[in-house]
PDB file of C-alpha atoms in Angstrom:
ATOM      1  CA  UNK A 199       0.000   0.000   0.000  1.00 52.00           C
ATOM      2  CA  UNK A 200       1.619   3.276  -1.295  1.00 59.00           C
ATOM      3  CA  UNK A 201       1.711   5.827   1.599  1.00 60.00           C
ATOM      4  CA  UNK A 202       0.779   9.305   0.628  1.00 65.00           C
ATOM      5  CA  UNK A 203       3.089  12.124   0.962  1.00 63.00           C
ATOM      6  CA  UNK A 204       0.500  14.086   3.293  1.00 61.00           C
ATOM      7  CA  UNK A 205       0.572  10.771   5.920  1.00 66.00           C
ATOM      8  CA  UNK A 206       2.562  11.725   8.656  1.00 68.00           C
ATOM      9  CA  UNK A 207       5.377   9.102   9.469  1.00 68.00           C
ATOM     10  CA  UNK A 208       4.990   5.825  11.653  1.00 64.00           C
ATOM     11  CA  UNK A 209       1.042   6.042  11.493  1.00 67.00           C
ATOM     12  CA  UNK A 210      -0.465   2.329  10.344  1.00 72.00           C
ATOM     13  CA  UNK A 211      -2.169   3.448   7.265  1.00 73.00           C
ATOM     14  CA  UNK A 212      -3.731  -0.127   7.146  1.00 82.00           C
ATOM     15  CA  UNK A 213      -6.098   0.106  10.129  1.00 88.00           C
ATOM     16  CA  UNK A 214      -9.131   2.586   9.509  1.00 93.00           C
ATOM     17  CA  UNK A 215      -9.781   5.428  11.516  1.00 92.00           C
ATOM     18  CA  UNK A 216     -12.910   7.122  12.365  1.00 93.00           C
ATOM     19  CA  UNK A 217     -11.532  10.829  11.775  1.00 92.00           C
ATOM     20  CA  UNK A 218     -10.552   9.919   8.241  1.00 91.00           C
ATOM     21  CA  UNK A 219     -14.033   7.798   7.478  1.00 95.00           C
ATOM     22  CA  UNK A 220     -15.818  11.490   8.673  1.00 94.00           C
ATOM     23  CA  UNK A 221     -13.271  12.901   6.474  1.00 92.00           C
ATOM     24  CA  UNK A 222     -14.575  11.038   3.494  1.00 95.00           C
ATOM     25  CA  UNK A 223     -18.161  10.989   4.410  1.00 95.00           C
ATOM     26  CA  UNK A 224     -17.819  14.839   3.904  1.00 93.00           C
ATOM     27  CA  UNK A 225     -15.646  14.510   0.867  1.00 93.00           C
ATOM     28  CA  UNK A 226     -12.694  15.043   2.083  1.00 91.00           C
ATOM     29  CA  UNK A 227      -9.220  13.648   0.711  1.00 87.00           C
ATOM     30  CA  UNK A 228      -7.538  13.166   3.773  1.00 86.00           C
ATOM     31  CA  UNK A 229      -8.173   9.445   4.313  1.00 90.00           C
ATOM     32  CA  UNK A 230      -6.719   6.447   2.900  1.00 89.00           C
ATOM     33  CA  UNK A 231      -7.891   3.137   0.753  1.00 92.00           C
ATOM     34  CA  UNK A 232      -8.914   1.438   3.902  1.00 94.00           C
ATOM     35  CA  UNK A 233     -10.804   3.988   5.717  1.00 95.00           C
ATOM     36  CA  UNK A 234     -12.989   4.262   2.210  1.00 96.00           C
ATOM     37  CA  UNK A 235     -13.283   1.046   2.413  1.00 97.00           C
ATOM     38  CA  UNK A 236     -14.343   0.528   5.933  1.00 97.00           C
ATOM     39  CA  UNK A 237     -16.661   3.651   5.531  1.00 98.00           C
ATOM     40  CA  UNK A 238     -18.576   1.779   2.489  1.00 98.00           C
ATOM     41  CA  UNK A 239     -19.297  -1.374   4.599  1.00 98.00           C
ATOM     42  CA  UNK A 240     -21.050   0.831   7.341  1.00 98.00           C
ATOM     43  CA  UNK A 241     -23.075   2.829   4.005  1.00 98.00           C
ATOM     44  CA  UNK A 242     -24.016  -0.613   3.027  1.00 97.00           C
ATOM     45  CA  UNK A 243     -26.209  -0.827   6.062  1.00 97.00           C
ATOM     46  CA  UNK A 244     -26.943   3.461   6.734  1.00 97.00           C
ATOM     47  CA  UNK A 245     -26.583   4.418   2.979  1.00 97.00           C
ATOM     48  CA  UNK A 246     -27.407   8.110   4.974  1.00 97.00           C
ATOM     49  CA  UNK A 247     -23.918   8.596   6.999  1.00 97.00           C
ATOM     50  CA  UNK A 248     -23.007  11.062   4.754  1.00 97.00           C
ATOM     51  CA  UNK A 249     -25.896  13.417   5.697  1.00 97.00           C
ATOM     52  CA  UNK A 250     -25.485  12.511   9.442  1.00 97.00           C
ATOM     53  CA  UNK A 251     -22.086  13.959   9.419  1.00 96.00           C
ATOM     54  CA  UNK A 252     -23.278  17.318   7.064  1.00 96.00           C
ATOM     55  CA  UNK A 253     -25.701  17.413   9.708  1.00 96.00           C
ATOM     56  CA  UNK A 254     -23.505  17.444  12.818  1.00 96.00           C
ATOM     57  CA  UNK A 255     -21.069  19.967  10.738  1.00 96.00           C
ATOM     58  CA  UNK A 256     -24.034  22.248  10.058  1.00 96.00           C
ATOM     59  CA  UNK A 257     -25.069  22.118  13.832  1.00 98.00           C
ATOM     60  CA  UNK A 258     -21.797  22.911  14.800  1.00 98.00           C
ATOM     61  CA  UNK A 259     -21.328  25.911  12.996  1.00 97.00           C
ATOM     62  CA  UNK A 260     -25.246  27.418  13.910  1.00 98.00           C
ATOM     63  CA  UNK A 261     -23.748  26.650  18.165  1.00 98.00           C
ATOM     64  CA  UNK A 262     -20.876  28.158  17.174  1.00 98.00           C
ATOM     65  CA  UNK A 263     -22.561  31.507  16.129  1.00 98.00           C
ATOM     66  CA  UNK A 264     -24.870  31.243  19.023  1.00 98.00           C
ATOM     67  CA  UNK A 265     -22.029  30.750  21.559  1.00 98.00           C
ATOM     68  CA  UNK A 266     -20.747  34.030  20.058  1.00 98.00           C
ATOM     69  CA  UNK A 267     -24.037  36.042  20.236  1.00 98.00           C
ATOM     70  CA  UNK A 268     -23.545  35.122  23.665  1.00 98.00           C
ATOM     71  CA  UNK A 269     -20.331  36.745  24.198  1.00 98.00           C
ATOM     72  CA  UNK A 270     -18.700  33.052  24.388  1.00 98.00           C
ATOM     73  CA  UNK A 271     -15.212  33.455  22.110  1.00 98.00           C
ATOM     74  CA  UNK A 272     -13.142  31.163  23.569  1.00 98.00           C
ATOM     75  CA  UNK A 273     -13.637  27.105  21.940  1.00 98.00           C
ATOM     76  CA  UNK A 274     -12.185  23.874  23.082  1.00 98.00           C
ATOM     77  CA  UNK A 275     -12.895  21.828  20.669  1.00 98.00           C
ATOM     78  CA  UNK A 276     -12.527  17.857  21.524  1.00 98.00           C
ATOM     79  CA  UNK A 277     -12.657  15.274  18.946  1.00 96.00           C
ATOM     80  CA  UNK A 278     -12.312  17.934  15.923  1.00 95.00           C
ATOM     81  CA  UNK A 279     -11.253  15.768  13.106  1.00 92.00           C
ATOM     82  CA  UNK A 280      -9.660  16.369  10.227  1.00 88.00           C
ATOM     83  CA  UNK A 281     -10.383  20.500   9.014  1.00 84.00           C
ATOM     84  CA  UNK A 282     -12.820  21.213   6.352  1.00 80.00           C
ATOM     85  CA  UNK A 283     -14.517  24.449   5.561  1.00 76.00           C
ATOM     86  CA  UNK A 284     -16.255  25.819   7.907  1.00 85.00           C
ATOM     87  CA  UNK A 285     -14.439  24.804  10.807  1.00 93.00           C
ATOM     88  CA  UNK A 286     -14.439  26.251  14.310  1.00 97.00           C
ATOM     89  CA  UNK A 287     -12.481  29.572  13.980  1.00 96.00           C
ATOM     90  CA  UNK A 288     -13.403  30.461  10.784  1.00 96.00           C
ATOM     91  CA  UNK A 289     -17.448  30.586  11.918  1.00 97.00           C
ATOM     92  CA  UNK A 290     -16.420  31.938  15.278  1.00 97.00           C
ATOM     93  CA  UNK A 291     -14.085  34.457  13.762  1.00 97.00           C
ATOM     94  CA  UNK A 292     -16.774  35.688  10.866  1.00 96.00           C
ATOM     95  CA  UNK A 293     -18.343  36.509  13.869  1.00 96.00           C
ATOM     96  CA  UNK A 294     -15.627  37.586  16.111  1.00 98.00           C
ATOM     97  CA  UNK A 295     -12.711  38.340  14.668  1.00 97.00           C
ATOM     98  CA  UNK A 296     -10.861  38.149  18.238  1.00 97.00           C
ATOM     99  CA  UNK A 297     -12.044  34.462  18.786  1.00 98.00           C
ATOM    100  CA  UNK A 298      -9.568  31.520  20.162  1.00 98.00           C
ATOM    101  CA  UNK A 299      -9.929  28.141  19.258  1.00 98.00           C
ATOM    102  CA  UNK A 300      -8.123  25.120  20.537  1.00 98.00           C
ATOM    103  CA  UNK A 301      -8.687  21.699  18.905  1.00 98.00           C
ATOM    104  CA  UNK A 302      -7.897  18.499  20.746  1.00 98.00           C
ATOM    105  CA  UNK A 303      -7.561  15.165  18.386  1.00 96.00           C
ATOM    106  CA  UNK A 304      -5.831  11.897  18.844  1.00 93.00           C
ATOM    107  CA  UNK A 305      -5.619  10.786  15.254  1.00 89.00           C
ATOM    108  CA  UNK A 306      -2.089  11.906  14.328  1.00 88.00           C
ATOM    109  CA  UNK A 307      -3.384  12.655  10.695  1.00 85.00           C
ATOM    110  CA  UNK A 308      -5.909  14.893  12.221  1.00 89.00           C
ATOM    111  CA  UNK A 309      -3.156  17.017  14.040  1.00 92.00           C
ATOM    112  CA  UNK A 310      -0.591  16.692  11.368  1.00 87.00           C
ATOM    113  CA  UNK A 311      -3.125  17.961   8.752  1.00 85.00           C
ATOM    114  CA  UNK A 312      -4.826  20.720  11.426  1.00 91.00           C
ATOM    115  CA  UNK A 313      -1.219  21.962  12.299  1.00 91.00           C
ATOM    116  CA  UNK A 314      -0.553  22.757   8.541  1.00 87.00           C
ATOM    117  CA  UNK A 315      -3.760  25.004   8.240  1.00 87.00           C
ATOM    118  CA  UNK A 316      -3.037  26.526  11.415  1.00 93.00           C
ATOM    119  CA  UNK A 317       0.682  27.584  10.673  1.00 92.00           C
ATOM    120  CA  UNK A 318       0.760  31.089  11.822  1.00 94.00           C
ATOM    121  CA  UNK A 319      -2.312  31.355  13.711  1.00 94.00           C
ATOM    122  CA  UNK A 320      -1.656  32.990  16.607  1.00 95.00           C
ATOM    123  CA  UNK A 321      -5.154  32.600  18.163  1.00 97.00           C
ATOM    124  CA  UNK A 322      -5.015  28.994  17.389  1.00 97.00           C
ATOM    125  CA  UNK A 323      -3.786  25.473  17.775  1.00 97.00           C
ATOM    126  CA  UNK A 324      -3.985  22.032  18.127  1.00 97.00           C
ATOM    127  CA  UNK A 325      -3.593  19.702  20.859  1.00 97.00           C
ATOM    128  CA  UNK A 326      -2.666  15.616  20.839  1.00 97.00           C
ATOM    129  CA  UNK A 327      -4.675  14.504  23.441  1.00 97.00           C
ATOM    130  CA  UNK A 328      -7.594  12.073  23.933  1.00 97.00           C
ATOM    131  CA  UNK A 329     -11.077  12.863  25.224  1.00 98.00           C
ATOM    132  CA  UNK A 330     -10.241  10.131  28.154  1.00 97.00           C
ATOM    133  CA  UNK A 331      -7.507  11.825  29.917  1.00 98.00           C
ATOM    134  CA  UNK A 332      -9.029  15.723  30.742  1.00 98.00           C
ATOM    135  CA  UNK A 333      -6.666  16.340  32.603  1.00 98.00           C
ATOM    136  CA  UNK A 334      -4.001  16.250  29.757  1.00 98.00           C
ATOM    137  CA  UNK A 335      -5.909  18.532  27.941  1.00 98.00           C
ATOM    138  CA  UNK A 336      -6.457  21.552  30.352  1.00 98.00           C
ATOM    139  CA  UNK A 337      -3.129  21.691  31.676  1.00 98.00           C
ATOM    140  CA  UNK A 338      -1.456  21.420  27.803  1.00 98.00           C
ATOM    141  CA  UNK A 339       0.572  24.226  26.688  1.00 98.00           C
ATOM    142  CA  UNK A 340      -1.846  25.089  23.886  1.00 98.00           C
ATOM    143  CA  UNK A 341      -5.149  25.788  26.531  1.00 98.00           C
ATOM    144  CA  UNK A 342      -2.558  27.776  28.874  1.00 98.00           C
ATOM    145  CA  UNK A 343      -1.762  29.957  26.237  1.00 98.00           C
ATOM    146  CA  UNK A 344      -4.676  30.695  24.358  1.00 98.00           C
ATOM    147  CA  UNK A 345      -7.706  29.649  26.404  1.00 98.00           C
ATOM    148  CA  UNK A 346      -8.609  31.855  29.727  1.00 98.00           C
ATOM    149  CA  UNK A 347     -10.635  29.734  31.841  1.00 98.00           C
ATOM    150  CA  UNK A 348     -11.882  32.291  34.202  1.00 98.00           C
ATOM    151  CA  UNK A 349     -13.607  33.133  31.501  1.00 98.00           C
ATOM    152  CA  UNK A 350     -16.556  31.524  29.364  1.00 98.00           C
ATOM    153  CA  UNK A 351     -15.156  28.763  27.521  1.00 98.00           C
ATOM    154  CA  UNK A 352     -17.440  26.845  24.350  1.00 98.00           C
ATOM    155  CA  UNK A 353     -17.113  23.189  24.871  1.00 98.00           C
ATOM    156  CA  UNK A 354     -17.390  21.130  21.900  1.00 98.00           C
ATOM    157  CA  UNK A 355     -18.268  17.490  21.980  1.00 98.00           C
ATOM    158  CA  UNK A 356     -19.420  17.111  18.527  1.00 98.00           C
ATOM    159  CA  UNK A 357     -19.916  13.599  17.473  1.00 96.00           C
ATOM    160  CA  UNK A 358     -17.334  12.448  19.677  1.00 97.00           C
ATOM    161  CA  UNK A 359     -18.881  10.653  23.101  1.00 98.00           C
ATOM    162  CA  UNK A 360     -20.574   8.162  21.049  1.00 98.00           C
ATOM    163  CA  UNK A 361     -17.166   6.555  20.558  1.00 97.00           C
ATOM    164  CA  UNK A 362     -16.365   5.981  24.503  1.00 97.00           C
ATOM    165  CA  UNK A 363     -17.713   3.256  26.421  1.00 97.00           C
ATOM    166  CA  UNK A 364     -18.988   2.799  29.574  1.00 97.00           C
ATOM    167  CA  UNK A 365     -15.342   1.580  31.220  1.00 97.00           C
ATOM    168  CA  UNK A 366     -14.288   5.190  29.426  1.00 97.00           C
ATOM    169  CA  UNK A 367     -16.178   6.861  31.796  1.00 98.00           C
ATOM    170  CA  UNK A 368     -17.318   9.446  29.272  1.00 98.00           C
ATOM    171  CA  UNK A 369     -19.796  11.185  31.872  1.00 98.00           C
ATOM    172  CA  UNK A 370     -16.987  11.707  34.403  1.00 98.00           C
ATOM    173  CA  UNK A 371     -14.954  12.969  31.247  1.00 98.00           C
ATOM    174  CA  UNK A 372     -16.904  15.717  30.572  1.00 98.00           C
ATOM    175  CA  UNK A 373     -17.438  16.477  34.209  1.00 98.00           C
ATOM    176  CA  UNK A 374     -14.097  17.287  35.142  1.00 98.00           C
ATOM    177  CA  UNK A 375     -13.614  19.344  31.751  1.00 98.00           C
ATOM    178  CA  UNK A 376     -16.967  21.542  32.883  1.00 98.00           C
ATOM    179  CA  UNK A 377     -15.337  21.734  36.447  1.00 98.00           C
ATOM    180  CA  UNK A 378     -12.532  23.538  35.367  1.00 98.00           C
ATOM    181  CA  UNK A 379     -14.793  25.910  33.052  1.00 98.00           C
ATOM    182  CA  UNK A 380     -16.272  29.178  34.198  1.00 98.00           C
ATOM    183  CA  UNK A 381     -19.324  29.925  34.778  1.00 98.00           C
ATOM    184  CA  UNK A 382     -21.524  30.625  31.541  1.00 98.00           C
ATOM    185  CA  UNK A 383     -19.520  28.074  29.467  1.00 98.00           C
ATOM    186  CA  UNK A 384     -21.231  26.163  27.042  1.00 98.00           C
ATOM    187  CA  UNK A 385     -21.277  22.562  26.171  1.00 98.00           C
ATOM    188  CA  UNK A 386     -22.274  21.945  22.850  1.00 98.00           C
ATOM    189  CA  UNK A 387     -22.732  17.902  21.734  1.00 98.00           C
ATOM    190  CA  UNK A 388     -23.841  15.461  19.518  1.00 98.00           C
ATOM    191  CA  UNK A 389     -24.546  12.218  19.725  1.00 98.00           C
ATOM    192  CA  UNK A 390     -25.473   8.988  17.783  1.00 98.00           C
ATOM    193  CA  UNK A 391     -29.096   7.011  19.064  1.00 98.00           C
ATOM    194  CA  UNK A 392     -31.271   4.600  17.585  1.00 97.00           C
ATOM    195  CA  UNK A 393     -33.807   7.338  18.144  1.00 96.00           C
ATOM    196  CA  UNK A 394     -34.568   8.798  15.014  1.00 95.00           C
ATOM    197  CA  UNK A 395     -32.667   6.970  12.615  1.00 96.00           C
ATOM    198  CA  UNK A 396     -35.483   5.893   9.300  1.00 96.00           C
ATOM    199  CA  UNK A 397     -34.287   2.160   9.851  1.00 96.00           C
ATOM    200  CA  UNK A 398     -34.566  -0.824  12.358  1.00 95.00           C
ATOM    201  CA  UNK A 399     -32.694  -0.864  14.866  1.00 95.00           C
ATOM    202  CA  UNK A 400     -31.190  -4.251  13.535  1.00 94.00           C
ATOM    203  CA  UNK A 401     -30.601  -2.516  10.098  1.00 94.00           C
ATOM    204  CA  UNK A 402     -28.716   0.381  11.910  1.00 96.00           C
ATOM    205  CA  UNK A 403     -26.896  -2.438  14.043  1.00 96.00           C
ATOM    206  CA  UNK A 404     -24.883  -3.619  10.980  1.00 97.00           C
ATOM    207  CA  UNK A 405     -23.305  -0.251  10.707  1.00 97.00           C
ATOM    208  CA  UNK A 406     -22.567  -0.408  14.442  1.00 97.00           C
ATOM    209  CA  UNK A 407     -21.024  -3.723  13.646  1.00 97.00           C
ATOM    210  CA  UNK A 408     -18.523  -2.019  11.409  1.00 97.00           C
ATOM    211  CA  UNK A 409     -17.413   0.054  13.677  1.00 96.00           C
ATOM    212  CA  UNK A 410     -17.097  -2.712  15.880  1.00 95.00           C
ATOM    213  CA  UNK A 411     -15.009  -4.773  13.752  1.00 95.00           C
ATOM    214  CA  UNK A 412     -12.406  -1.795  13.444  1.00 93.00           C
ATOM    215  CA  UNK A 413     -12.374  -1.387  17.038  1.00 91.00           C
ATOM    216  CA  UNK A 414     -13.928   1.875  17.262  1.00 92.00           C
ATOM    217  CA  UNK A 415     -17.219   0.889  18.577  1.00 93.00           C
ATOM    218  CA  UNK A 416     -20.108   2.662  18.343  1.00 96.00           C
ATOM    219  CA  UNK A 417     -22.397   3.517  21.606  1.00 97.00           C
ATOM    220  CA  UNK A 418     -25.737   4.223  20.751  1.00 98.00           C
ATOM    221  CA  UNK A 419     -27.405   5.752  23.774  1.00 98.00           C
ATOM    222  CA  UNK A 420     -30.669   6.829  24.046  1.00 98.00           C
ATOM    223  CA  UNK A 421     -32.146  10.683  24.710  1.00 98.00           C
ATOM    224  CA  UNK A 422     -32.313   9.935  28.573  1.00 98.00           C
ATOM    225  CA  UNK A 423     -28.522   8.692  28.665  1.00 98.00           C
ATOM    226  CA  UNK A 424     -27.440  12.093  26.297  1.00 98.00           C
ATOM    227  CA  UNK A 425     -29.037  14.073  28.886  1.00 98.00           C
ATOM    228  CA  UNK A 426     -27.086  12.770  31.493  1.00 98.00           C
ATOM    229  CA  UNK A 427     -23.953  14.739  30.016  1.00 98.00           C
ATOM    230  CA  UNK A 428     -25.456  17.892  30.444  1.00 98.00           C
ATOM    231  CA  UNK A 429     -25.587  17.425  34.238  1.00 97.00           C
ATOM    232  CA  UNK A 430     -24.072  20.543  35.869  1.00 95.00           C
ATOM    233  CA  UNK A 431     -25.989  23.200  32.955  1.00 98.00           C
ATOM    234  CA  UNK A 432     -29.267  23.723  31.869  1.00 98.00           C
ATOM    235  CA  UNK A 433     -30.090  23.430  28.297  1.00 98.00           C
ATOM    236  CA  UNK A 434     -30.686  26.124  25.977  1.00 98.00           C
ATOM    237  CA  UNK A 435     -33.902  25.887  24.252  1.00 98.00           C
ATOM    238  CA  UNK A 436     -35.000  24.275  22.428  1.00 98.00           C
ATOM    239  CA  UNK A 437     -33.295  21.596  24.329  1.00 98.00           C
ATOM    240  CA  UNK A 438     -32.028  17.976  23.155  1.00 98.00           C
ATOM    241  CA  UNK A 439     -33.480  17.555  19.913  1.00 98.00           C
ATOM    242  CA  UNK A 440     -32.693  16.079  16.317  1.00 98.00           C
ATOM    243  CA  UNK A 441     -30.119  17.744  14.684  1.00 98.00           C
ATOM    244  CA  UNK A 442     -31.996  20.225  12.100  1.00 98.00           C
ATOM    245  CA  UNK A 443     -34.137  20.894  14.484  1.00 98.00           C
ATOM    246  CA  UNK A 444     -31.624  23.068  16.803  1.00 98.00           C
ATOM    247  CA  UNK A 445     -32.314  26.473  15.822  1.00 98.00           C
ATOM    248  CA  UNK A 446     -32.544  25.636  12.110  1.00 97.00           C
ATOM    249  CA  UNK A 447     -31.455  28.221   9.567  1.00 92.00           C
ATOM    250  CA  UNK A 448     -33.174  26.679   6.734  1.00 89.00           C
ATOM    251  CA  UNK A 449     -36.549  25.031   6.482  1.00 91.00           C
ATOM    252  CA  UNK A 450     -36.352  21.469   8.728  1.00 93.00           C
ATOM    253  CA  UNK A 451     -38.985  20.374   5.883  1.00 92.00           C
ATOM    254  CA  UNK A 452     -36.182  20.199   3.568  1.00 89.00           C
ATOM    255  CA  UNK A 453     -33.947  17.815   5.024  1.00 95.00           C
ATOM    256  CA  UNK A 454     -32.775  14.366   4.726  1.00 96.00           C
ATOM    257  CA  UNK A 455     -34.778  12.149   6.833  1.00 97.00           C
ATOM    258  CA  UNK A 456     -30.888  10.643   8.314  1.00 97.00           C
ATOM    259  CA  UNK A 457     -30.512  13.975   9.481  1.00 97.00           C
ATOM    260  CA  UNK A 458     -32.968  13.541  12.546  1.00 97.00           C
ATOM    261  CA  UNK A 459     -30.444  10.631  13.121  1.00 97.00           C
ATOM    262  CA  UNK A 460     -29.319  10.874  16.978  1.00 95.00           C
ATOM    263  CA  UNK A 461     -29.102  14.609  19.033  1.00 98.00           C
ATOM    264  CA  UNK A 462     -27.899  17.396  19.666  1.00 98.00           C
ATOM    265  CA  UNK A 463     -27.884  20.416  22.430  1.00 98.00           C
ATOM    266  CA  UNK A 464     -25.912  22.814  24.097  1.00 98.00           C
ATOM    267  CA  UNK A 465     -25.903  23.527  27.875  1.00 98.00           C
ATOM    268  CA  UNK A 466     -24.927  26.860  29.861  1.00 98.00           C
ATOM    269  CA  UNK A 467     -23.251  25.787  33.050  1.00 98.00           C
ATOM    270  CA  UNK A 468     -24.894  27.493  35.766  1.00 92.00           C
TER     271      UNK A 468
END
């Protein structure tokens, strides 16, 4: 398998990840043979992944310009991916020019590829660091310098918890990273369910298979156990809903019925 100039050294470009398979669900060309590959088998079964991920980036960008309406200009964003228009600081900074951003992935192509669009950014960066160990993350270099925590901080979660399990402890994750947040912070999430996905729950189940198989798994919770993250805020109306229906921009009637797949909210710590 030829490895692609762009592939950052001593990465195994033969086991899939799940930031490049988001990468090419959105059309990106930042993933290799066997993430396509692995990203087709779960499309076999949820031919709609493509629009679940358009759908999480377009609910990203609408908290993002609410967090800033709301005098929130400071962004830690966990999980971020590989970059693709519209990321984080450029919404934030269309609407703030003076916005900070700091994005946390642990996919080395992710930070290799987020540190090249970043060169010279002064009001942002990238961190290596994984959603399991907070504590690596608020006391990195890169949230010292650029993030003030005595000061409202955006929280993003985006399409991210749904790939820790239980023994994770993903609700005692995001805990200790709203501890150390001030007061008016946001946390903005979304997160993968059965609920509102237009298939079985044994159809969907062959995509979670997939996932399974490349030993990502998938956790599909329900609305009840989403909730449960936001312990510690209260939730900005309209509250936990389908993605397109957040504060929608567009007409919700126009949308692809896998965009109602899973939820999404965003919480004001109290």
């Amino acid at each position: 398998m030829e490895r692609p100039a762009w592939a950052p050294p001593g990465i195994d470009i033969s086991v899939p990840s799940v930031s490049r398979m988001y990468d090419f669900y959105l059309g990106g060309s930042h993933n290799f043979e066997v993430d396509r590959d692995a990203a087709r088998k779960a499309m076999e079964f949820m031919p709609g992944l493509p629009k679940i991920m358009q759908a999480n980036r377009a609910f990203m960008r609408r908290a993002v310009r609410h967090a800033v309406d709301n005098d929130v200009t400071q962004f830690l964003d966990i999980g971020s991916g590989i970059p693709t228009f519209g990321n984080v600081h450029e919404v934030a900074r269309a609407a703030d020019p003076g916005a900070r951003v700091v994005y946390v992935d642990h996919d080395p192509v992710a930070v290799a590829h987020s540190r090249a669009v970043l060169e010279g950014d002064g009001s942002a960066a990238v961190v290596a660091a994984d959603l399991r160990k907070p504590a690596d993350i608020l006391s990195s270099p890169e949230v010292s310098r650029l993030l003030d925590l005595d000061r409202p901080v955006a929280l993003l979660l985006v399409a991210v918890l749904h790939f820790l399990e239980e023994e994770d402890r993903p609700y005692e994750a995001v805990t200790e990273l709203l501890d150390a947040l001030a007061p008016g912070s946001l946390l903005v999430l979304t997160h993968a369910s059965y609920e509102g996905i237009p298939l079985s729950e044994e159809e969907a189940g062959g995509t979670v298979g997939v996932y399974r198989n490349i030993r990502s798994p998938l956790v599909m919770r329900t609305s009840g156990e989403i909730t449960r993250f936001f312990a510690g805020t209260d939730l900005v109306e309209p509250g936990l809903v389908a993605m397109p229906h957040w504060r929608p921009d567009s007409p919700v009637e126009e949308e692809d019925p896998y965009a109602f797949s899973g939820f999404a909210g965003v919480g004001r710590k109290a």
